[in-house]
């Protein structure tokens, strides 16, 4: 009796994994148009919760301890902080005007926010929301990322078309690098040696050496049957081993797969309509892509570099993704 | 200033209280430039709808926003840009004003002027090396027989606007057009562009009519009754048509066609579905940001002319920043080079057509309250730029710049 009970539990555990939400990751998607963050279960890929947020939620990031998801509510000039256990907004932070993208430093202590309307980067303490600095950058700041050593942050400015490198100790802008027109995301590589900057209108990714601040290469894209002006690079993510980069190409409806050693495009993965931002599961095996126009999420298997499926996100104009393992 | 060069900025004192003006000049070369917004208060027709505001700062507010954007980057580069606003009264002499500005050394103009004034100013000997960016006139002749090497055009030409509509009709298979025009000169110009567009895209103008009637009492009680009687008469007994195309640049009757025509038909042209570069209801491609930024600055909605003025100033800004020079010849070369591109909330970079210095751009087809479509339409192909299916393409162009 006892052993069969154990067997039953065990078999339930094994066979029942897809239903065991405790083991599944939670996927948080910001939906720009209907002012929500929807939470999907990574096993069932079903929406398990819809969280109303401030107006125009876009940038979304999870803290390194996975306890909080921070969301930029641009039109409400604030950050909404979601508790990843209760799936409720636990607090809000005064982000400064029109926050668009943000990042948390690797130690989880500071939040860096690109204030789109004010040509500023706001740096604040995560615990208290105390503003440590407002750093003037170019017009329409957007991209925001902190390097792995937490010594440097990079932001982009859409109208100025520059990448701005900020010293995280002094809050000085240490370099401004012209990139192609309308830069969106900036992201340091896993080893921190390069910053990759996408240019939506320029159609390129500028790979910048983090030390010299010189552009090493501008990666261009060419897809048979897709008009060049539809290729609008947006989000960037690197695999955990740092060997591969994924770049979302917006209206081209594809994710470019780039070998980081050679900086060559290896492949294009067809996804939903207008993929914008992405997030990699911390285990490195799965990439999730928010498709703005088709209101869905494409799940990509990193090993095979194939799109497995696309599922509705339960919100309108999905913008960015954060994952709690 | 080479592309991708590094511009070190000096440290500023005080935690977070950065003062950008104290930052060390970023580039080795100091670039100073003044952009002149030159306008004239022409008599403009009163809008037929009370909803359309009568503005006294139309255009200039867009220029100010563009300047604000430019200054944001200039500060980082250590460049110094000024915007000088010169608007002459309705009875003023804008050509003399231009002569005076040129004599003072001004070379960069954002010209909120009609075509006759543009031709006169761009023909001045002292304007030979100036760059005049037209932000008002859609006149086709400025892009064809009277084109000038020192004149660049931001607004889509009348031909581009007409083609944008015609492509949409072709895509909808609305092939039979009833063309109604007013008596003004501009009405005939738009009608002519529609005739050309109909021929290019396989449409048929089933009949053309001129409206001479001017409703006089629209705001008076029962004014609507008069209009309700007149419009069916204007539109009745025409061969069957899919859409009414209206050419009424002077706001005399266009607004009254929809819901009053003899046959229940869609209305497009100067009223109804309009081909424009900007509209208060446009929000795609980051346009929402532009709308709210403008609203914040000007306290009102952004008009098409505000957009043109913004874009004109931004075009100078891009060329100044990227070329790192304020020399008119360098700026001109840069604008016509393959390096130049300006982002303007259209989902693609905009560039100039070398054969007539017209800015290439998609054209929005807007209803009163929302976007209907954006031309070029699917299926209209071009070997180089899809947007070159709108307006006068290189082989058709009547513009010959002196070499």
XYZ file of C-alpha atoms in Angstrom:
728
model
C 0.000 0.000 0.000
C 2.695 2.371 1.080
C 5.020 1.503 -1.781
C 2.281 1.823 -4.366
C 1.420 5.229 -2.941
C 5.030 6.244 -3.356
C 5.072 4.856 -6.861
C 1.956 6.774 -7.690
C 3.404 10.010 -6.350
C 6.594 9.394 -8.237
C 4.853 8.655 -11.481
C 2.697 11.718 -10.992
C 5.813 13.730 -10.425
C 7.463 12.416 -13.575
C 4.508 12.341 -15.894
C 2.899 15.326 -14.351
C 5.734 17.759 -14.778
C 3.940 19.883 -17.322
C 1.217 20.491 -14.794
C 3.479 21.226 -11.903
C 3.564 24.978 -11.923
C 5.964 25.088 -8.990
C 8.732 23.903 -11.270
C 7.787 26.043 -14.194
C 9.285 29.427 -14.866
C 7.138 32.521 -14.956
C 7.302 34.659 -18.068
C 6.419 38.319 -17.565
C 5.385 40.258 -20.668
C 4.803 44.018 -20.736
C 1.886 44.981 -22.991
C 2.325 48.570 -24.132
C -1.159 49.094 -25.492
C -3.408 47.736 -22.784
C -1.388 48.696 -19.709
C -0.825 45.259 -18.317
C 1.893 42.789 -17.559
C 0.737 39.268 -18.292
C 2.378 36.304 -16.616
C 2.679 33.036 -18.516
C 3.595 29.650 -17.147
C 6.608 28.323 -19.049
C 5.334 24.739 -19.087
C 1.757 25.273 -20.180
C 2.485 28.595 -21.923
C -0.869 29.790 -20.659
C -1.552 33.143 -19.068
C -1.786 32.628 -15.313
C -2.202 36.231 -14.297
C -2.875 39.652 -15.736
C -1.408 42.491 -13.702
C -2.711 46.010 -14.396
C 0.176 48.488 -14.507
C 0.683 52.198 -15.020
C 0.182 53.667 -18.473
C 2.295 52.469 -21.387
C 4.386 49.708 -19.839
C 7.458 49.021 -21.942
C 10.890 48.306 -20.431
C 10.770 45.261 -18.140
C 13.577 43.601 -16.198
C 13.939 41.117 -13.354
C 16.288 41.684 -10.437
C 19.272 39.306 -10.060
C 17.660 37.736 -6.974
C 14.523 37.107 -9.072
C 12.357 38.663 -6.375
C 11.130 41.692 -8.278
C 10.158 42.547 -11.793
C 10.543 46.240 -12.617
C 8.361 47.784 -15.294
C 8.651 51.244 -16.860
C 5.207 52.869 -16.988
C 6.209 55.620 -19.389
C 3.067 57.731 -19.417
C 2.749 57.587 -15.643
C 6.380 58.572 -15.057
C 7.006 55.719 -12.671
C 8.307 52.203 -12.219
C 5.924 49.526 -11.113
C 7.589 46.880 -8.973
C 5.999 43.440 -9.186
C 6.572 40.901 -6.431
C 7.365 37.691 -8.316
C 5.775 35.504 -5.636
C 2.465 37.272 -5.102
C 2.332 38.583 -8.680
C 1.073 41.905 -7.386
C 2.532 45.368 -7.639
C 4.224 45.743 -4.282
C 5.474 49.302 -4.704
C 6.104 52.012 -7.250
C 9.196 54.130 -7.726
C 9.439 57.662 -9.043
C 11.441 57.088 -12.175
C 11.615 60.618 -13.491
C 9.742 61.527 -16.678
C 8.840 58.993 -19.340
C 10.930 55.942 -18.474
C 11.375 53.639 -21.459
C 14.056 51.034 -20.796
C 15.889 50.137 -17.623
C 18.443 47.834 -16.142
C 19.433 46.620 -12.697
C 23.135 46.322 -11.911
C 24.470 42.778 -11.410
C 24.546 43.220 -7.633
C 20.885 44.133 -7.677
C 21.419 47.401 -5.838
C 20.828 50.072 -8.399
C 18.334 50.769 -11.130
C 19.375 52.601 -14.284
C 16.546 54.212 -16.216
C 16.483 55.869 -19.639
C 14.101 58.859 -19.398
C 12.979 59.200 -22.969
C 11.437 62.645 -22.829
C 14.084 64.326 -20.751
C 17.407 63.301 -22.281
C 18.424 61.848 -18.933
C 19.564 58.618 -17.404
C 18.287 58.312 -13.846
C 20.244 56.159 -11.418
C 18.488 55.156 -8.215
C 18.859 52.832 -5.273
C 16.691 49.802 -5.676
C 15.724 49.528 -2.009
C 14.719 53.122 -1.290
C 14.261 54.632 -4.728
C 16.651 57.395 -3.733
C 17.979 59.097 -6.839
C 21.760 58.893 -6.946
C 22.245 60.770 -10.196
C 20.578 62.209 -13.239
C 22.995 61.956 -16.091
C 22.321 64.104 -19.171
C 22.661 62.126 -22.381
C 21.458 62.623 -25.954
C 17.904 63.262 -27.106
C 15.333 60.472 -26.597
C 17.317 58.000 -24.500
C 16.200 54.430 -24.895
C 18.613 51.513 -24.464
C 20.076 50.881 -21.014
C 22.497 48.226 -19.817
C 25.105 47.779 -17.103
C 28.265 45.757 -17.746
C 28.952 42.535 -15.788
C 31.549 44.242 -13.554
C 29.039 47.028 -12.822
C 31.682 49.628 -13.649
C 30.033 51.066 -16.699
C 26.556 51.601 -18.089
C 25.593 52.272 -21.676
C 22.529 54.053 -22.963
C 21.421 55.024 -26.455
C 19.680 58.153 -27.694
C 17.248 57.681 -30.539
C 17.284 61.204 -31.975
C 20.933 61.982 -31.306
C 21.926 58.527 -32.578
C 24.683 57.897 -30.089
C 25.705 55.335 -27.515
C 26.627 57.024 -24.237
C 28.991 55.276 -21.826
C 28.567 56.214 -18.187
C 31.050 55.626 -15.368
C 28.992 54.079 -12.578
C 31.243 55.492 -9.857
C 31.386 59.145 -10.895
C 28.233 59.189 -13.067
C 30.219 60.974 -15.763
C 29.593 60.316 -19.399
C 32.979 58.972 -20.437
C 32.283 58.572 -24.136
C 29.681 59.328 -26.773
C 29.806 57.181 -29.871
C 27.883 58.009 -33.032
C 26.070 54.936 -34.345
C 23.549 54.543 -37.142
C 20.177 56.248 -37.144
C 17.747 55.664 -34.289
C 19.621 53.393 -31.936
C 17.399 51.320 -29.665
C 18.922 48.656 -27.474
C 22.469 48.609 -26.134
C 23.833 45.482 -24.507
C 27.198 44.431 -23.177
C 28.467 41.005 -24.169
C 28.702 38.335 -21.471
C 32.419 39.082 -20.966
C 31.749 42.820 -20.989
C 34.338 43.419 -23.689
C 31.897 44.765 -26.246
C 28.676 46.756 -26.329
C 26.243 45.937 -29.109
C 23.959 48.736 -30.249
C 21.044 48.207 -32.599
C 19.942 50.967 -34.993
C 16.315 50.684 -35.996
C 16.369 53.017 -39.000
C 20.030 52.473 -39.849
C 19.311 48.745 -40.037
C 22.607 47.789 -38.381
C 24.166 46.610 -35.143
C 27.273 48.536 -34.107
C 29.708 46.432 -32.130
C 31.684 48.770 -29.888
C 34.867 47.878 -28.037
C 34.199 48.604 -24.360
C 37.744 49.815 -23.721
C 38.582 51.932 -26.726
C 34.930 52.866 -27.405
C 35.612 52.355 -31.072
C 33.228 50.642 -33.417
C 34.748 47.291 -34.344
C 32.110 46.373 -36.862
C 28.692 47.298 -38.096
C 26.704 44.138 -38.631
C 24.280 44.371 -41.549
C 21.391 42.104 -42.464
C 20.133 40.792 -45.742
C 17.123 38.533 -46.083
C 15.948 37.215 -49.424
C 12.472 38.521 -50.195
C 12.459 41.094 -47.393
C 12.807 44.749 -48.324
C 15.780 46.392 -46.598
C 13.678 49.092 -44.919
C 11.713 46.409 -43.080
C 14.863 45.226 -41.347
C 14.803 47.220 -38.133
C 17.114 45.806 -35.466
C 15.713 46.173 -31.973
C 16.348 43.823 -29.029
C 19.593 41.887 -28.433
C 20.276 38.849 -26.252
C 23.372 36.687 -25.855
C 23.436 32.986 -25.024
C 24.864 32.031 -21.636
C 28.105 30.823 -23.214
C 28.375 34.159 -24.997
C 28.977 32.521 -28.342
C 25.724 33.454 -29.995
C 23.686 36.632 -30.211
C 20.039 36.978 -31.113
C 18.860 40.236 -32.662
C 15.149 40.938 -33.179
C 14.534 42.564 -36.559
C 11.117 44.170 -36.009
C 8.967 44.374 -39.166
C 11.197 41.785 -40.883
C 9.482 39.305 -38.512
C 12.719 37.480 -37.839
C 15.401 36.944 -35.252
C 18.948 37.064 -36.597
C 21.353 34.539 -35.110
C 24.885 35.910 -34.985
C 28.138 34.171 -34.156
C 29.872 36.508 -31.718
C 33.409 35.338 -32.584
C 33.141 36.156 -36.294
C 30.319 38.723 -35.994
C 28.642 36.958 -38.893
C 24.929 36.284 -39.240
C 24.418 32.529 -39.223
C 20.697 32.247 -39.596
C 17.327 33.999 -39.500
C 14.497 32.529 -37.463
C 10.966 33.403 -38.574
C 8.829 34.467 -35.596
C 5.578 36.429 -35.112
C 4.953 39.941 -36.388
C 7.259 42.745 -35.311
C 9.433 41.021 -32.719
C 10.670 43.725 -30.353
C 12.396 42.521 -27.168
C 13.421 39.091 -25.961
C 14.527 37.284 -22.868
C 16.583 34.163 -22.349
C 15.568 31.674 -19.671
C 18.342 31.712 -17.040
C 19.043 28.039 -17.824
C 20.022 29.270 -21.273
C 17.915 26.758 -23.150
C 14.972 28.828 -24.290
C 14.545 32.278 -25.754
C 11.207 34.099 -25.545
C 10.345 36.768 -28.104
C 7.596 39.396 -27.735
C 5.863 39.997 -31.070
C 4.157 43.387 -30.949
C 1.806 43.162 -33.911
C 0.629 39.568 -33.574
C 0.255 39.877 -29.779
C 2.102 36.659 -29.198
C 5.243 35.190 -27.774
C 7.536 32.984 -29.847
C 9.418 30.274 -27.996
C 12.817 29.507 -29.522
C 14.877 26.453 -28.675
C 18.412 27.779 -28.305
C 20.196 24.488 -29.078
C 18.487 23.888 -32.397
C 17.912 27.613 -33.092
C 14.351 26.846 -34.082
C 11.045 28.455 -33.239
C 9.044 25.810 -31.368
C 5.742 27.604 -31.100
C 4.029 30.951 -30.711
C 1.413 31.546 -28.050
C -0.917 34.484 -27.337
C 0.309 36.718 -24.531
C -3.159 37.827 -23.487
C -2.292 41.491 -23.936
C -2.008 44.091 -26.658
C 1.266 45.229 -28.223
C 3.647 43.057 -26.194
C 6.925 44.931 -25.801
C 9.390 43.188 -23.501
C 9.919 39.977 -21.555
C 11.397 39.049 -18.167
C 11.689 35.534 -16.763
C 11.660 34.152 -13.266
C 13.054 30.620 -13.200
C 34.137 64.476 -37.033
C 34.254 60.976 -38.380
C 31.451 58.556 -37.849
C 31.937 56.575 -34.699
C 34.621 58.843 -33.343
C 34.808 59.120 -29.614
C 33.958 62.340 -27.952
C 35.224 62.539 -24.473
C 33.246 64.764 -22.206
C 34.898 66.412 -19.266
C 33.854 65.531 -15.796
C 31.344 67.757 -14.099
C 31.182 68.502 -10.474
C 28.493 67.484 -8.041
C 26.783 64.184 -7.662
C 24.137 63.947 -10.300
C 23.976 67.679 -10.710
C 25.652 67.535 -14.028
C 25.773 70.702 -16.002
C 26.249 69.845 -19.617
C 27.210 73.375 -20.608
C 30.265 73.040 -18.416
C 31.306 69.889 -20.177
C 34.411 70.257 -22.224
C 33.791 70.721 -25.933
C 33.604 67.271 -27.348
C 34.940 67.693 -30.836
C 38.179 69.218 -31.853
C 36.360 71.545 -34.207
C 33.874 74.098 -33.020
C 30.840 74.084 -35.307
C 28.537 77.080 -35.117
C 25.532 77.493 -37.325
C 22.387 79.570 -37.495
C 19.268 78.188 -39.081
C 16.832 80.862 -40.183
C 13.134 80.112 -40.102
C 11.812 82.455 -42.758
C 8.066 82.805 -43.089
C 5.328 85.122 -44.193
C 1.825 85.583 -42.878
C -0.080 84.849 -46.077
C -3.818 85.179 -46.035
C -5.066 81.642 -45.470
C -8.573 80.378 -46.073
C -10.666 79.929 -42.957
C -11.248 76.253 -42.262
C -14.781 75.031 -42.942
C -14.848 73.100 -39.709
C -14.949 74.803 -36.359
C -12.849 71.926 -35.057
C -9.814 73.131 -37.026
C -8.142 75.848 -34.999
C -6.922 79.088 -36.542
C -3.262 79.298 -35.633
C -0.773 82.110 -35.558
C 2.203 79.890 -34.767
C 1.697 77.191 -37.390
C 5.081 75.826 -38.441
C 7.246 77.858 -36.129
C 6.467 75.605 -33.166
C 7.698 72.621 -35.156
C 10.920 74.472 -35.943
C 11.383 75.138 -32.237
C 10.955 71.472 -31.393
C 13.459 70.498 -34.100
C 15.886 73.041 -32.739
C 15.436 71.672 -29.237
C 16.282 68.200 -30.537
C 19.353 69.505 -32.367
C 20.619 71.416 -29.365
C 20.396 68.249 -27.260
C 23.004 66.650 -29.466
C 24.984 69.828 -30.195
C 25.653 70.159 -26.486
C 27.354 66.763 -26.473
C 29.383 67.581 -29.571
C 30.346 71.032 -28.401
C 28.540 72.504 -31.398
C 26.535 75.686 -31.196
C 23.316 76.080 -33.180
C 20.949 79.008 -33.230
C 17.431 79.287 -34.592
C 16.532 82.715 -35.890
C 12.827 83.297 -36.462
C 11.922 85.811 -39.146
C 8.282 86.114 -40.157
C 7.200 89.040 -42.329
C 3.611 90.341 -42.267
C 1.117 89.534 -45.004
C 1.929 92.719 -46.898
C 5.656 92.460 -46.165
C 8.442 91.925 -48.661
C 9.957 88.586 -47.838
C 12.387 88.717 -50.754
C 14.010 91.885 -49.407
C 14.117 90.268 -45.998
C 15.894 87.275 -47.481
C 18.358 89.561 -49.251
C 19.123 91.263 -45.979
C 19.648 87.933 -44.182
C 21.895 86.666 -46.968
C 23.932 89.866 -46.837
C 24.382 89.246 -43.142
C 25.898 85.885 -44.028
C 22.983 83.569 -43.304
C 23.037 80.476 -45.516
C 20.702 77.936 -43.897
C 16.996 78.587 -44.381
C 13.898 76.708 -43.384
C 11.461 78.438 -45.701
C 7.790 78.570 -44.753
C 6.980 80.234 -48.062
C 4.799 79.794 -51.101
C 6.246 78.835 -54.439
C 6.563 82.297 -56.041
C 8.558 83.594 -53.106
C 10.667 80.447 -53.018
C 11.556 80.882 -56.681
C 12.483 84.524 -56.253
C 14.598 83.962 -53.168
C 16.390 80.902 -54.476
C 17.180 82.860 -57.654
C 18.944 85.681 -55.798
C 22.642 85.786 -56.744
C 23.592 85.945 -53.062
C 21.569 82.772 -52.418
C 23.627 80.736 -54.851
C 25.514 78.882 -52.123
C 22.644 78.958 -49.611
C 20.546 75.940 -48.702
C 16.853 76.670 -48.684
C 14.648 73.922 -47.312
C 11.075 74.327 -48.492
C 8.703 73.346 -45.710
C 5.460 74.638 -47.155
C 4.903 74.287 -50.859
C 3.870 71.059 -52.575
C 3.941 72.739 -56.003
C 5.035 70.260 -58.649
C 6.730 72.926 -60.743
C 9.283 73.521 -57.968
C 10.327 69.880 -58.403
C 10.261 70.046 -62.174
C 10.694 72.927 -64.593
C 11.595 75.575 -62.033
C 13.727 73.421 -59.747
C 16.769 75.060 -58.156
C 20.015 73.522 -56.954
C 19.840 75.423 -53.671
C 16.267 74.375 -52.966
C 15.376 71.175 -51.073
C 11.789 70.026 -50.571
C 10.371 68.464 -47.422
C 6.606 68.355 -48.188
C 5.511 65.629 -50.563
C 4.747 67.173 -53.947
C 1.147 67.409 -55.120
C 1.941 64.555 -57.526
C 3.182 62.380 -54.640
C 0.028 63.056 -52.687
C -2.212 62.268 -55.665
C -0.261 59.091 -56.436
C -0.567 57.990 -52.828
C -4.348 58.229 -53.075
C -4.490 56.628 -56.516
C -2.431 53.635 -55.394
C -4.853 53.079 -52.575
C -7.851 53.310 -54.934
C -6.152 50.812 -57.245
C -5.524 48.471 -54.337
C -9.184 48.809 -53.288
C -10.293 48.434 -56.917
C -12.101 51.737 -56.704
C -11.381 52.460 -60.297
C -14.036 55.027 -61.240
C -13.506 58.501 -59.906
C -15.798 61.523 -59.970
C -13.511 64.548 -59.829
C -14.920 67.727 -58.297
C -12.853 70.851 -58.197
C -13.230 74.415 -57.004
C -12.312 77.513 -58.939
C -8.958 78.331 -57.321
C -5.637 77.892 -59.103
C -4.512 75.337 -56.566
C -7.663 73.310 -57.175
C -6.762 72.853 -60.831
C -3.199 71.873 -59.837
C -4.482 69.137 -57.551
C -6.995 68.041 -60.199
C -4.170 67.856 -62.750
C -2.133 65.698 -60.371
C -5.151 63.403 -59.926
C -5.542 63.079 -63.702
C -1.893 62.124 -63.989
C -2.195 59.680 -61.082
C -5.332 58.082 -62.550
C -3.483 57.434 -65.796
C -0.440 55.999 -64.002
C -2.422 53.589 -61.867
C -5.118 52.512 -64.298
C -8.043 54.487 -62.896
C -10.752 56.279 -64.780
C -12.078 59.754 -64.140
C -15.689 59.245 -65.194
C -16.483 62.939 -65.089
C -14.993 66.166 -63.919
C -17.093 68.994 -62.479
C -16.344 72.424 -61.233
C -18.077 73.841 -58.214
C -18.692 77.565 -58.409
C -21.142 77.721 -55.566
C -19.899 79.169 -52.310
C -21.992 78.379 -49.282
C -22.477 81.577 -47.392
C -24.349 80.787 -44.265
C -22.925 77.645 -42.832
C -22.838 78.990 -39.317
C -26.237 80.584 -39.512
C -29.296 78.649 -38.455
C -30.475 76.455 -41.320
C -27.114 76.962 -43.089
C -26.950 73.198 -43.293
C -30.220 73.142 -45.235
C -28.716 75.154 -48.060
C -25.726 72.822 -48.224
C -27.969 69.777 -48.056
C -29.739 71.064 -51.187
C -26.641 72.087 -53.123
C -24.326 69.098 -52.738
C -26.749 66.519 -54.241
C -27.165 68.841 -57.225
C -23.417 69.088 -57.642
C -23.023 65.319 -57.596
C -26.165 63.990 -59.308
C -26.501 62.366 -62.737
C -22.812 61.549 -62.973
C -21.748 58.227 -64.477
C -21.474 55.693 -61.697
C -18.336 56.097 -59.658
C -16.623 54.392 -56.728
C -15.238 57.450 -55.035
C -15.566 61.220 -55.183
C -12.243 62.983 -55.485
C -12.352 66.592 -54.341
C -9.914 69.370 -55.196
C -10.771 72.269 -52.909
C -7.654 73.941 -51.589
C -9.529 77.059 -50.468
C -12.012 75.451 -48.100
C -15.150 76.303 -50.039
C -17.110 73.035 -50.281
C -14.921 69.941 -49.764
C -15.959 69.395 -46.185
C -19.622 69.207 -47.191
C -19.473 66.279 -49.624
C -19.402 63.318 -47.300
C -22.919 62.084 -46.392
C -24.523 64.602 -48.760
C -23.503 63.381 -52.212
C -26.173 62.129 -54.579
C -24.840 58.583 -54.394
C -23.466 57.400 -51.072
C -19.777 57.403 -51.910
C -16.446 57.770 -50.167
C -14.771 61.166 -50.465
C -11.022 61.691 -50.839
C -8.566 64.375 -51.914
C -8.289 67.704 -50.146
C -11.073 66.523 -47.830
C -12.308 63.179 -46.565
C -9.455 60.735 -46.970
C -6.448 63.035 -47.245
C -2.877 62.250 -48.369
C -0.585 63.920 -45.833
C 2.813 63.648 -44.201
C 1.504 64.222 -40.693
C -1.775 64.261 -38.793
C -2.819 64.796 -35.186
C -4.156 61.233 -35.076
C -0.961 59.573 -36.329
C 0.767 57.462 -33.711
C 2.701 54.727 -35.469
C 6.488 54.363 -35.632
C 7.046 56.270 -32.423
C 4.743 59.027 -33.671
C 2.965 59.038 -30.349
C 6.145 60.316 -28.715
C 6.361 63.104 -31.233
C 2.733 64.046 -30.668
C 3.089 64.262 -26.905
C 6.402 66.077 -27.082
C 4.903 68.658 -29.403
C 1.794 69.040 -27.295
C 3.975 69.670 -24.266
C 5.993 72.336 -26.067
C 3.273 74.136 -27.999
C 0.155 73.437 -25.973
C -1.710 72.321 -29.060
C -1.779 69.542 -31.637
C 0.933 69.208 -34.258
C -0.040 70.206 -37.784
C 1.494 68.990 -41.003
C 3.363 72.276 -41.364
C 4.744 71.984 -37.831
C 6.011 68.561 -38.848
C 7.633 69.930 -42.005
C 9.319 72.708 -40.027
C 10.506 70.231 -37.394
C 11.877 68.022 -40.147
C 13.531 70.929 -41.984
C 15.424 71.937 -38.855
C 16.276 68.314 -38.067
C 17.646 67.822 -41.583
C 20.095 70.670 -41.023
C 20.907 69.230 -37.610
C 21.706 65.779 -38.986
C 23.952 67.223 -41.675
C 25.739 69.557 -39.261
C 26.324 66.879 -36.648
C 27.318 64.066 -38.919
C 29.452 66.082 -41.325
C 30.990 68.125 -38.514
C 31.000 71.191 -40.707
C 28.898 74.320 -41.084
C 30.206 75.072 -44.551
C 27.200 75.309 -46.911
C 28.927 73.298 -49.597
C 29.787 70.472 -47.193
C 26.215 70.466 -45.928
C 24.815 70.349 -49.440
C 27.173 67.517 -50.419
C 26.255 65.648 -47.268
C 22.500 65.992 -47.877
C 22.911 64.505 -51.332
C 25.367 61.794 -50.306
C 24.506 58.201 -49.493
C 25.417 58.898 -45.884
C 22.483 61.219 -45.258
C 19.374 59.795 -43.680
C 16.874 61.369 -41.330
C 14.464 59.526 -39.049
C 11.018 61.113 -39.016
C 8.589 58.659 -37.409
C 7.849 56.856 -40.672
C 9.447 53.530 -39.871
C 12.274 54.061 -42.310
C 14.970 56.592 -42.928
C 14.176 59.440 -45.296
C 16.586 60.586 -47.999
C 16.596 63.106 -50.846
C 15.964 62.276 -54.485
C 19.057 63.475 -56.239
C 17.212 64.443 -59.429
C 15.011 67.104 -57.832
C 16.004 67.284 -54.149
C 12.613 66.086 -52.998
C 12.522 64.191 -49.693
C 11.484 60.596 -50.303
C 8.753 59.531 -47.925
C 5.713 57.384 -47.468
C 2.422 59.310 -47.550
C -0.233 58.816 -44.865
C -3.845 58.421 -45.890
C -5.813 59.847 -43.022
C -9.486 60.057 -42.222
C -10.579 62.813 -39.859
C -9.847 60.807 -36.752
C -7.617 57.894 -37.704
C -5.050 56.457 -40.052
C -6.559 54.516 -42.958
C -3.445 53.451 -44.831
C 0.090 54.401 -45.802
C 1.230 54.514 -49.441
C 3.105 53.136 -51.326
C 0.643 50.264 -51.398
C 1.621 46.595 -51.583
C 2.373 45.491 -55.104
C 3.630 48.813 -56.461
C 7.234 48.033 -57.071
C 10.293 50.049 -57.868
C 13.854 48.896 -58.560
C 15.410 51.231 -55.959
C 12.961 52.800 -53.543
C 9.319 51.805 -53.208
C 8.551 55.400 -52.238
C 9.769 56.476 -55.666
C 6.524 55.077 -57.060
C 5.051 58.325 -55.689
C 5.534 61.519 -57.669
C 7.963 62.245 -60.466
C 10.509 59.468 -60.759
C 13.905 60.152 -62.276
C 13.000 59.343 -65.897
C 9.868 61.533 -65.705
C 11.475 64.452 -63.962
C 11.513 67.796 -65.715
C 14.207 69.087 -63.373
C 17.651 69.739 -64.818
C 20.183 71.198 -62.423
C 23.009 73.077 -64.069
C 26.057 70.825 -63.781
